């Protein structure tokens, strides 16, 4: 029998332990603190009555976070976890670029090779398109998603590789000189997958499984190349509309390379570990992917192989972000910190922005590094003033006017005193001249470069946000909607190249646009001979006139090489 003193001693030790550990429990653990912050970031998705997301973060090779929020299926009510499989949208292109880099490492292709070396079924265009042009989105090839929409495809219609090749065989010349500018096109990475298939004599799905996913033990990952194929643990994609509620997005494509990478965060974690600290693939394979491209004029691009390079709050970053058929995804890789974050979601809505959410996550994991990067020298006002003296201010007047920032939203360049200003949402902001045609905005990280057309007139400026790619903002001449002769635009328009036609009619003071198999859409006047059209894939209709000012046809969203001639009946 236990002695009385020993029993008293054990009781006192137990009470003391409870007091000590009870006080410690009041102090939140680091994981509890992180969980608290994550709830704020994911408050819109941390519910079991809507679709959600999955997040994984890896530092070096250590998994910091692997968590799911919301529902994989609204019908089955099953929650998202680390095994849930999503279409990884833009991250598909990162893996496709990895496949190409592996083949380059093996000496089986070169970035400078013409794509026609491997894709004999494509027509020989007037300009050479290289593998690198595809990788850097500077090919000038039609975007098959836009072209199918123009041709009358509706959301939900089946899209196969045959449809893409059928369209590309009709393209006689590139939209622009390959290598001269950046323009995103799904076609680029779809064709890269075809090049891998041509070289290896294996379907892209099979080759990536054997050479990427199996070596990395990503057993739940595949490029889905069969329409309607069931995928184990799949999260279904939904689109949310405030009036109509949720609807499930259709599974209607069998195209790989640019999209259709199906994976889970459990598998993605293994890819991120390899990206941070390679063990399966050589470091040179990853280094090649991280090299930014160059344009023909020598300008350095932000686009790399399957990712874009920029800085986030002073930290160097590579990222891939985008949406596809209701799925959203973002990958962020910080090489100097060896931190990677991937966020996958299964719904589209106005408050579901993976890029914004991903940024909030970066703030959590790299809080100290961001604080250190924020320490910057103040603007030297003397330098700015001195550079201003060398500027030819007589050119400023040619820069003034209205510019299309986005379809339906314009900005105005104006002169106040001797200086140039930009009017943005009703407020005038000063532009500081760095040269006679290059300016910077002090209130936001923007630079503007004014450009001339072949006639020597200013017709656009390039807007560069931070370290991003230049975006073209066209100069436009605004018109009074009440003074437009709408009947001038009524008629039939045909593309002999595509063999399709559009019709435009006027009814109830509205100009109505109709394309095959699609409902009519009202056109909203924007500027001289330019109208806004509210579709998912193209936003601007540009009417063209001949030498005598007579209407000759139209183009869509800058696809100047694709002309729809007006038919006189």
Coordinates of C-alpha atoms in Angstrom, one line a residue:
X1 CA 0.0 0.0 0.0
X2 CA 1.3 3.5 -1.0
X3 CA 2.6 5.5 1.9
X4 CA 0.6 8.6 2.9
X5 CA 3.5 11.1 2.3
X6 CA 4.1 9.7 -1.2
X7 CA 0.4 10.0 -2.1
X8 CA 0.4 13.7 -0.9
X9 CA 3.5 14.3 -2.9
X10 CA 2.0 13.0 -6.1
X11 CA -1.2 15.0 -5.6
X12 CA 0.8 18.2 -5.1
X13 CA 2.9 17.4 -8.2
X14 CA -0.3 16.9 -10.2
X15 CA -1.9 20.1 -9.0
X16 CA 1.4 22.0 -9.7
X17 CA 1.6 20.5 -13.2
X18 CA -2.0 21.6 -13.9
X19 CA -1.3 25.1 -12.8
X20 CA 1.9 25.4 -14.9
X21 CA 0.4 23.8 -18.1
X22 CA -2.9 25.7 -17.6
X23 CA -1.0 29.0 -17.7
X24 CA 1.0 27.8 -20.8
X25 CA -2.3 26.9 -22.5
X26 CA -3.5 30.5 -22.2
X27 CA -0.6 31.5 -24.4
X28 CA -1.4 30.6 -28.0
X29 CA 1.0 28.3 -29.9
X30 CA 2.5 29.6 -33.2
X31 CA 0.2 27.2 -35.1
X32 CA -2.9 28.5 -33.3
X33 CA -1.8 32.1 -34.1
X34 CA -1.4 31.1 -37.8
X35 CA -4.8 29.4 -37.8
X36 CA -6.3 32.6 -36.5
X37 CA -4.8 34.7 -39.3
X38 CA -5.7 32.1 -41.9
X39 CA -9.4 32.4 -40.9
X40 CA -9.3 36.1 -41.7
X41 CA -7.7 35.4 -45.1
X42 CA -10.2 32.6 -46.0
X43 CA -13.3 33.9 -44.2
X44 CA -15.2 33.8 -47.5
X45 CA -14.3 30.2 -48.2
X46 CA -14.2 28.8 -44.6
X47 CA -17.8 27.6 -44.9
X48 CA -19.5 24.3 -45.7
X49 CA -22.3 25.9 -47.9
X50 CA -20.1 27.0 -50.9
X51 CA -17.2 25.9 -53.0
X52 CA -13.7 26.6 -51.6
X53 CA -10.0 26.2 -51.9
X54 CA -6.9 24.3 -51.0
X55 CA -3.6 25.9 -50.0
X56 CA -0.1 24.5 -49.6
X57 CA 3.1 26.4 -48.6
X58 CA 6.6 24.9 -48.7
X59 CA 9.8 26.4 -47.2
X60 CA 12.9 24.7 -48.5
X61 CA 11.5 21.1 -48.4
X62 CA 9.4 21.6 -45.3
X63 CA 5.6 21.8 -45.6
X64 CA 4.5 24.8 -43.6
X65 CA 0.8 24.5 -44.4
X66 CA -1.5 22.1 -46.2
X67 CA -5.2 22.8 -45.7
X68 CA -8.6 22.9 -47.4
X69 CA -11.6 25.1 -47.1
X70 CA -15.2 24.8 -48.4
X71 CA -16.8 22.1 -50.5
X72 CA -15.4 20.0 -53.3
X73 CA -19.0 19.3 -54.4
X74 CA -22.2 21.2 -53.6
X75 CA -24.2 18.2 -54.5
X76 CA -22.4 15.6 -52.4
X77 CA -21.4 18.1 -49.6
X78 CA -17.9 16.6 -49.3
X79 CA -15.3 19.0 -47.8
X80 CA -12.0 19.9 -49.5
X81 CA -8.8 18.5 -48.0
X82 CA -5.2 17.8 -49.2
X83 CA -6.4 14.9 -51.3
X84 CA -9.0 16.9 -53.3
X85 CA -8.1 17.1 -57.0
X86 CA -8.5 20.4 -58.9
X87 CA -7.8 21.6 -62.5
X88 CA -4.7 23.6 -61.7
X89 CA -5.4 26.1 -64.6
X90 CA -2.4 28.3 -65.2
X91 CA 0.0 26.0 -63.3
X92 CA -0.6 23.5 -66.2
X93 CA 1.7 25.8 -68.2
X94 CA 4.5 25.7 -65.6
X95 CA 4.5 21.8 -65.8
X96 CA 4.4 22.0 -69.6
X97 CA 7.5 24.3 -69.5
X98 CA 9.2 21.8 -67.2
X99 CA 8.6 19.1 -69.7
X100 CA 10.1 21.2 -72.5
X101 CA 13.1 22.1 -70.3
X102 CA 13.8 18.4 -69.6
X103 CA 13.9 17.6 -73.3
X104 CA 16.2 20.6 -73.9
X105 CA 18.5 19.2 -71.2
X106 CA 18.5 15.9 -73.0
X107 CA 19.4 17.6 -76.2
X108 CA 16.2 16.5 -78.0
X109 CA 15.1 20.0 -79.0
X110 CA 16.4 23.6 -78.9
X111 CA 14.3 26.7 -78.1
X112 CA 15.4 28.3 -81.4
X113 CA 13.9 25.4 -83.4
X114 CA 11.1 26.3 -85.7
X115 CA 7.8 24.8 -84.5
X116 CA 7.3 23.4 -88.1
X117 CA 10.2 21.0 -87.5
X118 CA 7.9 19.1 -85.1
X119 CA 4.4 20.1 -86.3
X120 CA 4.3 19.3 -90.0
X121 CA 0.5 19.5 -89.9
X122 CA 0.6 23.3 -89.4
X123 CA 0.8 25.6 -92.4
X124 CA 4.1 27.4 -93.1
X125 CA 3.4 31.0 -92.1
X126 CA 5.0 34.1 -93.6
X127 CA 7.2 34.5 -90.4
X128 CA 9.2 31.8 -88.6
X129 CA 7.7 30.9 -85.2
X130 CA 10.2 29.2 -82.7
X131 CA 9.7 27.0 -79.7
X132 CA 10.9 30.0 -77.6
X133 CA 8.2 32.2 -79.1
X134 CA 5.6 29.7 -77.8
X135 CA 7.2 29.6 -74.3
X136 CA 7.4 33.4 -74.0
X137 CA 3.9 34.1 -75.5
X138 CA 5.4 36.1 -78.3
X139 CA 4.3 33.9 -81.3
X140 CA 1.5 36.0 -82.8
X141 CA -0.6 32.8 -83.2
X142 CA -4.3 33.0 -82.8
X143 CA -5.7 32.1 -79.4
X144 CA -7.9 29.1 -80.0
X145 CA -10.3 30.1 -77.2
X146 CA -10.9 33.5 -78.8
X147 CA -11.1 32.1 -82.3
X148 CA -13.6 29.4 -81.4
X149 CA -15.8 32.0 -79.7
X150 CA -15.6 34.2 -82.8
X151 CA -16.6 31.1 -84.9
X152 CA -19.7 30.6 -82.8
X153 CA -18.7 28.2 -80.1
X154 CA -20.7 28.5 -76.9
X155 CA -19.6 27.9 -73.4
X156 CA -20.1 24.1 -72.9
X157 CA -19.5 23.1 -76.5
X158 CA -16.9 20.3 -76.9
X159 CA -13.4 21.5 -77.9
X160 CA -10.8 19.0 -79.2
X161 CA -7.4 19.2 -80.8
X162 CA -9.0 18.7 -84.2
X163 CA -10.9 21.9 -83.7
X164 CA -7.7 23.8 -82.8
X165 CA -5.8 22.4 -85.8
X166 CA -8.7 23.2 -88.1
X167 CA -8.5 26.8 -87.0
X168 CA -4.7 27.2 -87.2
X169 CA -4.6 25.8 -90.7
X170 CA -6.6 28.9 -91.8
X171 CA -4.1 31.3 -90.3
X172 CA -1.9 32.6 -93.2
X173 CA 0.1 35.1 -91.2
X174 CA 0.8 35.9 -87.5
X175 CA -1.1 38.7 -85.7
X176 CA 2.3 40.4 -85.2
X177 CA 5.9 39.7 -86.1
X178 CA 6.9 36.7 -83.8
X179 CA 9.2 38.0 -81.1
X180 CA 8.1 41.6 -81.3
X181 CA 5.6 41.7 -78.4
X182 CA 4.0 39.7 -75.6
X183 CA 0.4 38.5 -76.2
X184 CA -1.1 35.6 -74.2
X185 CA -2.5 32.7 -76.3
X186 CA -3.7 29.3 -75.1
X187 CA -2.5 28.0 -78.5
X188 CA 1.2 28.4 -77.5
X189 CA 1.2 25.8 -74.7
X190 CA -1.2 23.5 -76.4
X191 CA 1.3 23.3 -79.2
X192 CA 4.2 22.8 -76.8
X193 CA 2.4 19.7 -75.5
X194 CA 2.1 18.5 -79.1
X195 CA 5.8 19.1 -79.7
X196 CA 6.7 16.9 -76.7
X197 CA 4.4 14.3 -78.2
X198 CA 6.1 14.6 -81.6
X199 CA 9.6 14.2 -80.1
X200 CA 8.9 11.4 -77.6
X201 CA 6.3 9.5 -79.6
X202 CA 4.2 9.3 -76.5
X203 CA 1.0 11.1 -75.6
X204 CA 1.7 14.2 -73.4
X205 CA -0.3 12.6 -70.6
X206 CA 1.7 9.4 -70.6
X207 CA 5.1 11.1 -71.0
X208 CA 4.5 13.6 -68.1
X209 CA 3.4 10.7 -65.9
X210 CA 6.5 8.6 -66.7
X211 CA 9.0 11.5 -66.6
X212 CA 7.6 14.0 -64.1
X213 CA 4.8 12.8 -61.9
X214 CA 5.9 9.3 -61.2
X215 CA 9.5 10.3 -60.3
X216 CA 8.1 13.0 -57.9
X217 CA 5.6 10.5 -56.5
X218 CA 2.7 12.7 -57.5
X219 CA 0.4 9.7 -57.8
X220 CA -2.9 11.7 -57.9
X221 CA -1.8 14.0 -60.8
X222 CA -2.4 13.7 -64.5
X223 CA -3.0 15.7 -67.7
X224 CA -6.6 14.9 -68.4
X225 CA -7.0 14.4 -72.2
X226 CA -10.4 12.7 -72.4
X227 CA -13.7 14.6 -72.1
X228 CA -15.9 13.5 -69.3
X229 CA -13.3 11.2 -67.7
X230 CA -14.0 10.7 -64.0
X231 CA -11.2 11.7 -61.7
X232 CA -11.0 10.3 -58.2
X233 CA -11.5 12.9 -55.4
X234 CA -12.3 15.7 -58.0
X235 CA -13.5 19.1 -56.9
X236 CA -16.2 20.2 -59.3
X237 CA -16.0 23.8 -60.7
X238 CA -18.7 26.3 -60.1
X239 CA -19.5 29.8 -61.4
X240 CA -21.4 32.1 -59.1
X241 CA -23.9 34.7 -60.2
X242 CA -25.6 37.0 -57.7
X243 CA -29.0 36.5 -59.3
X244 CA -28.8 32.9 -60.5
X245 CA -26.6 31.5 -57.7
X246 CA -24.2 28.6 -58.4
X247 CA -24.0 26.5 -61.5
X248 CA -21.5 23.8 -62.3
X249 CA -19.1 24.5 -65.1
X250 CA -19.1 21.9 -68.0
X251 CA -16.2 19.5 -68.6
X252 CA -15.9 20.0 -72.4
X253 CA -12.2 20.1 -73.4
X254 CA -9.6 17.4 -74.0
X255 CA -6.7 19.9 -74.6
X256 CA -3.6 19.6 -72.5
X257 CA -0.5 21.8 -72.2
X258 CA -2.2 25.1 -71.5
X259 CA -4.8 23.6 -69.2
X260 CA -6.2 20.4 -67.8
X261 CA -3.6 19.5 -65.3
X262 CA -5.5 17.7 -62.5
X263 CA -3.7 17.6 -59.1
X264 CA -4.1 17.9 -55.3
X265 CA -2.2 20.1 -52.9
X266 CA -0.8 16.9 -51.4
X267 CA 0.9 16.3 -54.8
X268 CA 1.7 19.9 -55.5
X269 CA 3.7 20.0 -52.3
X270 CA 6.1 17.5 -53.8
X271 CA 6.5 19.7 -56.9
X272 CA 7.2 22.8 -54.7
X273 CA 9.8 20.9 -52.7
X274 CA 11.6 20.0 -55.9
X275 CA 11.3 23.6 -57.1
X276 CA 12.8 25.0 -53.9
X277 CA 15.6 22.4 -53.6
X278 CA 15.9 20.0 -56.6
X279 CA 16.7 16.4 -55.9
X280 CA 15.0 14.6 -58.8
X281 CA 15.8 17.1 -61.7
X282 CA 19.0 19.0 -62.3
X283 CA 19.1 22.6 -61.1
X284 CA 19.9 23.6 -64.7
X285 CA 16.4 22.4 -65.8
X286 CA 14.8 24.9 -63.3
X287 CA 17.3 27.7 -64.0
X288 CA 16.4 27.5 -67.7
X289 CA 12.7 28.0 -66.9
X290 CA 13.5 31.1 -64.8
X291 CA 15.2 33.0 -67.5
X292 CA 13.1 35.9 -68.8
X293 CA 12.6 36.3 -72.6
X294 CA 13.7 39.2 -74.8
X295 CA 11.8 40.9 -77.6
X296 CA 13.4 41.6 -81.0
X297 CA 14.1 45.2 -80.0
X298 CA 16.2 43.9 -77.1
X299 CA 13.7 44.7 -74.4
X300 CA 13.7 42.3 -71.5
X301 CA 10.4 40.6 -70.9
X302 CA 8.8 39.5 -67.5
X303 CA 7.6 36.3 -69.1
X304 CA 9.6 33.2 -68.3
X305 CA 8.9 29.5 -69.1
X306 CA 5.5 28.9 -67.7
X307 CA 5.8 31.7 -65.2
X308 CA 6.2 35.5 -64.9
X309 CA 9.0 37.2 -63.1
X310 CA 8.3 40.3 -60.9
X311 CA 8.7 41.6 -57.4
X312 CA 6.2 41.4 -54.6
X313 CA 6.7 44.1 -51.9
X314 CA 10.4 44.2 -52.8
X315 CA 11.0 40.4 -53.0
X316 CA 11.8 38.7 -56.2
X317 CA 9.0 36.4 -57.3
X318 CA 8.0 34.0 -60.1
X319 CA 4.3 33.3 -60.5
X320 CA 1.6 31.6 -62.6
X321 CA -2.0 32.7 -62.1
X322 CA -5.2 32.3 -64.0
X323 CA -8.7 30.8 -64.4
X324 CA -10.0 28.0 -66.4
X325 CA -13.6 26.7 -66.7
X326 CA -14.5 27.8 -63.1
X327 CA -11.2 26.8 -61.6
X328 CA -8.8 29.4 -60.2
X329 CA -5.1 28.8 -59.4
X330 CA -2.0 30.7 -58.4
X331 CA 1.6 29.6 -57.8
X332 CA 4.1 32.0 -56.2
X333 CA 7.8 31.1 -55.9
X334 CA 10.3 33.2 -54.0
X335 CA 13.7 31.8 -54.9
X336 CA 15.8 33.9 -52.5
X337 CA 13.6 32.8 -49.6
X338 CA 13.0 29.3 -51.0
X339 CA 9.3 29.7 -50.3
X340 CA 6.5 28.5 -52.6
X341 CA 2.8 28.9 -52.2
X342 CA 0.0 27.3 -54.3
X343 CA -3.7 28.1 -54.0
X344 CA -6.3 26.1 -55.9
X345 CA -10.0 27.0 -55.9
X346 CA -13.1 25.6 -57.6
X347 CA -15.3 28.6 -58.2
X348 CA -15.4 31.9 -60.0
X349 CA -17.0 34.9 -58.3
X350 CA -16.2 38.6 -57.7
X351 CA -14.8 38.0 -54.2
X352 CA -12.8 34.9 -55.0
X353 CA -9.4 36.3 -56.2
X354 CA -6.6 33.7 -55.7
X355 CA -3.9 36.3 -56.6
X356 CA -5.1 38.7 -53.9
X357 CA -5.5 35.8 -51.4
X358 CA -2.1 34.4 -52.3
X359 CA -0.6 37.8 -51.6
X360 CA -2.1 37.8 -48.1
X361 CA -0.6 34.4 -47.5
X362 CA 2.8 35.7 -48.6
X363 CA 2.4 38.5 -46.1
X364 CA 2.0 35.9 -43.4
X365 CA 4.9 33.7 -44.2
X366 CA 7.4 36.4 -45.2
X367 CA 6.4 39.2 -42.9
X368 CA 9.9 40.0 -41.7
X369 CA 11.5 39.9 -45.1
X370 CA 8.9 42.2 -46.5
X371 CA 9.5 44.7 -43.7
X372 CA 13.3 44.7 -44.5
X373 CA 12.6 45.1 -48.3
X374 CA 10.4 48.1 -47.6
X375 CA 13.4 50.2 -46.5
X376 CA 14.1 52.4 -49.6
X377 CA 15.8 55.7 -50.1
X378 CA 13.5 58.7 -50.6
X379 CA 12.9 60.3 -54.0
X380 CA 15.7 62.7 -54.8
X381 CA 13.7 65.8 -55.9
X382 CA 16.7 67.5 -57.4
X383 CA 17.3 64.6 -59.7
X384 CA 13.7 64.7 -60.9
X385 CA 13.8 68.4 -61.5
X386 CA 17.2 68.2 -63.3
X387 CA 15.9 65.4 -65.6
X388 CA 12.9 67.6 -66.4
X389 CA 15.1 70.3 -67.9
X390 CA 16.3 68.0 -70.7
X391 CA 12.7 67.1 -71.8
X392 CA 11.2 68.6 -75.0
X393 CA 8.0 69.9 -73.6
X394 CA 6.8 71.0 -77.1
X395 CA 5.9 67.3 -77.6
X396 CA 3.5 67.3 -74.7
X397 CA 0.5 68.6 -76.8
X398 CA 0.8 65.5 -79.1
X399 CA 0.3 63.2 -76.1
X400 CA -2.9 64.8 -74.9
X401 CA -6.2 63.1 -75.5
X402 CA -8.3 60.1 -74.4
X403 CA -6.9 56.6 -74.1
X404 CA -8.6 53.3 -73.6
X405 CA -7.4 51.8 -70.3
X406 CA -9.8 48.9 -70.5
X407 CA -12.9 48.4 -72.6
X408 CA -15.5 50.8 -71.2
X409 CA -13.0 52.7 -69.0
X410 CA -10.9 55.5 -70.4
X411 CA -8.2 57.9 -69.0
X412 CA -7.2 61.3 -70.2
X413 CA -3.8 62.9 -70.7
X414 CA -3.8 66.7 -70.3
X415 CA -1.5 69.7 -69.8
X416 CA -1.8 71.9 -66.7
X417 CA 0.7 74.7 -66.7
X418 CA 3.8 73.3 -68.2
X419 CA 3.3 69.8 -66.9
X420 CA 1.6 66.6 -68.1
X421 CA -1.2 65.0 -66.0
X422 CA -3.3 61.9 -66.3
X423 CA -7.0 62.1 -65.3
X424 CA -8.0 58.8 -63.6
X425 CA -11.5 58.4 -62.2
X426 CA -12.0 62.1 -62.1
X427 CA -8.7 63.0 -60.4
X428 CA -5.6 64.6 -62.1
X429 CA -2.3 63.1 -61.2
X430 CA 1.0 64.6 -62.2
X431 CA 3.4 62.7 -64.5
X432 CA 7.1 63.2 -64.0
X433 CA 9.2 63.2 -67.2
X434 CA 12.1 60.8 -67.4
X435 CA 12.7 61.6 -71.1
X436 CA 10.7 63.3 -73.8
X437 CA 8.3 60.3 -74.2
X438 CA 8.8 58.4 -71.0
X439 CA 7.0 59.4 -67.7
X440 CA 6.3 58.0 -64.3
X441 CA 3.5 58.3 -61.8
X442 CA 4.5 59.1 -58.3
X443 CA 1.3 58.0 -56.5
X444 CA 1.4 54.4 -58.0
X445 CA 4.2 52.2 -59.5
X446 CA 3.3 53.1 -63.1
X447 CA 5.5 54.2 -66.0
X448 CA 4.1 55.4 -69.4
X449 CA 5.9 55.4 -72.7
X450 CA 4.2 57.3 -75.6
X451 CA 4.5 55.7 -79.1
X452 CA 4.0 56.8 -82.7
X453 CA 2.4 54.9 -85.5
X454 CA 3.8 54.5 -89.0
X455 CA 2.4 58.0 -90.0
X456 CA 4.4 59.6 -87.1
X457 CA 1.4 60.3 -85.0
X458 CA 1.0 59.4 -81.3
X459 CA -1.6 56.6 -81.3
X460 CA -0.9 54.8 -78.0
X461 CA 1.1 54.6 -74.8
X462 CA 2.6 51.6 -73.0
X463 CA 1.6 51.3 -69.4
X464 CA 4.0 49.4 -67.2
X465 CA 3.0 48.5 -63.7
X466 CA 5.9 47.8 -61.4
X467 CA 7.9 45.1 -63.1
X468 CA 5.1 43.9 -65.3
X469 CA 4.8 43.6 -69.1
X470 CA 3.9 46.7 -71.0
X471 CA 0.2 47.0 -71.8
X472 CA -0.9 48.9 -74.9
X473 CA -3.4 51.7 -74.2
X474 CA -4.8 53.0 -77.5
X475 CA -5.6 56.6 -78.2
X476 CA -9.2 57.1 -79.0
X477 CA -11.6 59.8 -80.2
X478 CA -14.7 59.9 -78.0
X479 CA -18.0 60.5 -79.7
X480 CA -21.4 61.7 -78.6
X481 CA -23.8 58.7 -78.8
X482 CA -26.7 60.9 -79.8
X483 CA -24.8 62.0 -82.9
X484 CA -23.9 58.6 -84.2
X485 CA -25.4 57.4 -87.5
X486 CA -26.2 53.9 -86.3
X487 CA -27.6 52.8 -89.6
X488 CA -24.2 53.1 -91.2
X489 CA -23.1 50.0 -89.4
X490 CA -26.1 47.8 -90.2
X491 CA -25.4 44.9 -92.5
X492 CA -23.7 41.5 -93.0
X493 CA -20.0 41.0 -92.4
X494 CA -18.1 38.0 -93.6
X495 CA -14.6 36.4 -93.1
X496 CA -13.6 34.4 -96.2
X497 CA -10.7 33.0 -94.1
X498 CA -13.0 31.5 -91.5
X499 CA -16.1 31.1 -93.7
X500 CA -18.4 32.7 -91.1
X501 CA -20.4 35.8 -91.0
X502 CA -21.8 38.3 -88.5
X503 CA -24.9 40.4 -88.8
X504 CA -25.7 43.8 -87.2
X505 CA -29.1 45.4 -87.1
X506 CA -30.7 48.5 -85.4
X507 CA -33.7 48.2 -83.3
X508 CA -35.2 50.2 -80.4
X509 CA -32.3 52.7 -80.5
X510 CA -29.8 49.9 -80.1
X511 CA -27.2 48.4 -82.4
X512 CA -27.5 44.6 -82.1
X513 CA -24.7 42.2 -83.0
X514 CA -25.4 38.6 -83.9
X515 CA -23.0 35.7 -84.5
X516 CA -23.8 32.1 -85.3
X517 CA -25.4 30.0 -82.5
X518 CA -25.3 32.9 -80.1
X519 CA -27.9 35.4 -78.7
X520 CA -27.8 39.0 -79.9
X521 CA -25.7 41.4 -78.0
X522 CA -26.2 45.2 -77.8
X523 CA -23.2 47.3 -78.8
X524 CA -22.3 50.2 -76.7
X525 CA -20.5 53.2 -78.5
X526 CA -17.1 53.9 -77.0
X527 CA -15.2 56.0 -79.5
X528 CA -15.1 56.8 -83.2
X529 CA -16.0 53.6 -85.1
X530 CA -15.3 51.5 -81.9
X531 CA -18.0 49.7 -79.9
X532 CA -17.9 47.8 -76.7
X533 CA -19.3 44.2 -76.8
X534 CA -19.8 42.3 -73.5
X535 CA -18.6 38.8 -74.2
X536 CA -16.2 36.6 -72.3
X537 CA -13.5 36.4 -75.0
X538 CA -13.6 39.7 -76.9
X539 CA -14.6 43.2 -75.8
X540 CA -14.1 45.6 -78.7
X541 CA -15.5 45.8 -82.2
X542 CA -13.5 48.1 -84.5
X543 CA -15.2 49.2 -87.7
X544 CA -12.8 50.0 -90.6
X545 CA -13.2 52.5 -93.4
X546 CA -11.7 52.9 -96.8
X547 CA -9.9 55.9 -98.3
X548 CA -13.1 57.8 -99.0
X549 CA -14.5 57.2 -95.5
X550 CA -16.8 54.4 -96.6
X551 CA -17.3 51.6 -94.1
X552 CA -15.5 48.5 -95.4
X553 CA -15.7 46.0 -92.6
X554 CA -14.7 45.2 -88.9
X555 CA -12.1 43.6 -86.7
X556 CA -12.4 42.1 -83.2
X557 CA -10.2 43.0 -80.3
X558 CA -7.1 44.0 -82.3
X559 CA -7.1 40.9 -84.5
X560 CA -6.4 43.1 -87.5
X561 CA -5.3 40.2 -89.6
X562 CA -8.8 38.7 -89.3
X563 CA -10.9 41.1 -91.3
X564 CA -14.7 40.7 -91.7
X565 CA -15.7 42.4 -95.0
X566 CA -19.0 44.2 -95.2
X567 CA -21.2 42.5 -97.7
X568 CA -23.3 44.8 -100.0
X569 CA -26.5 43.1 -100.8

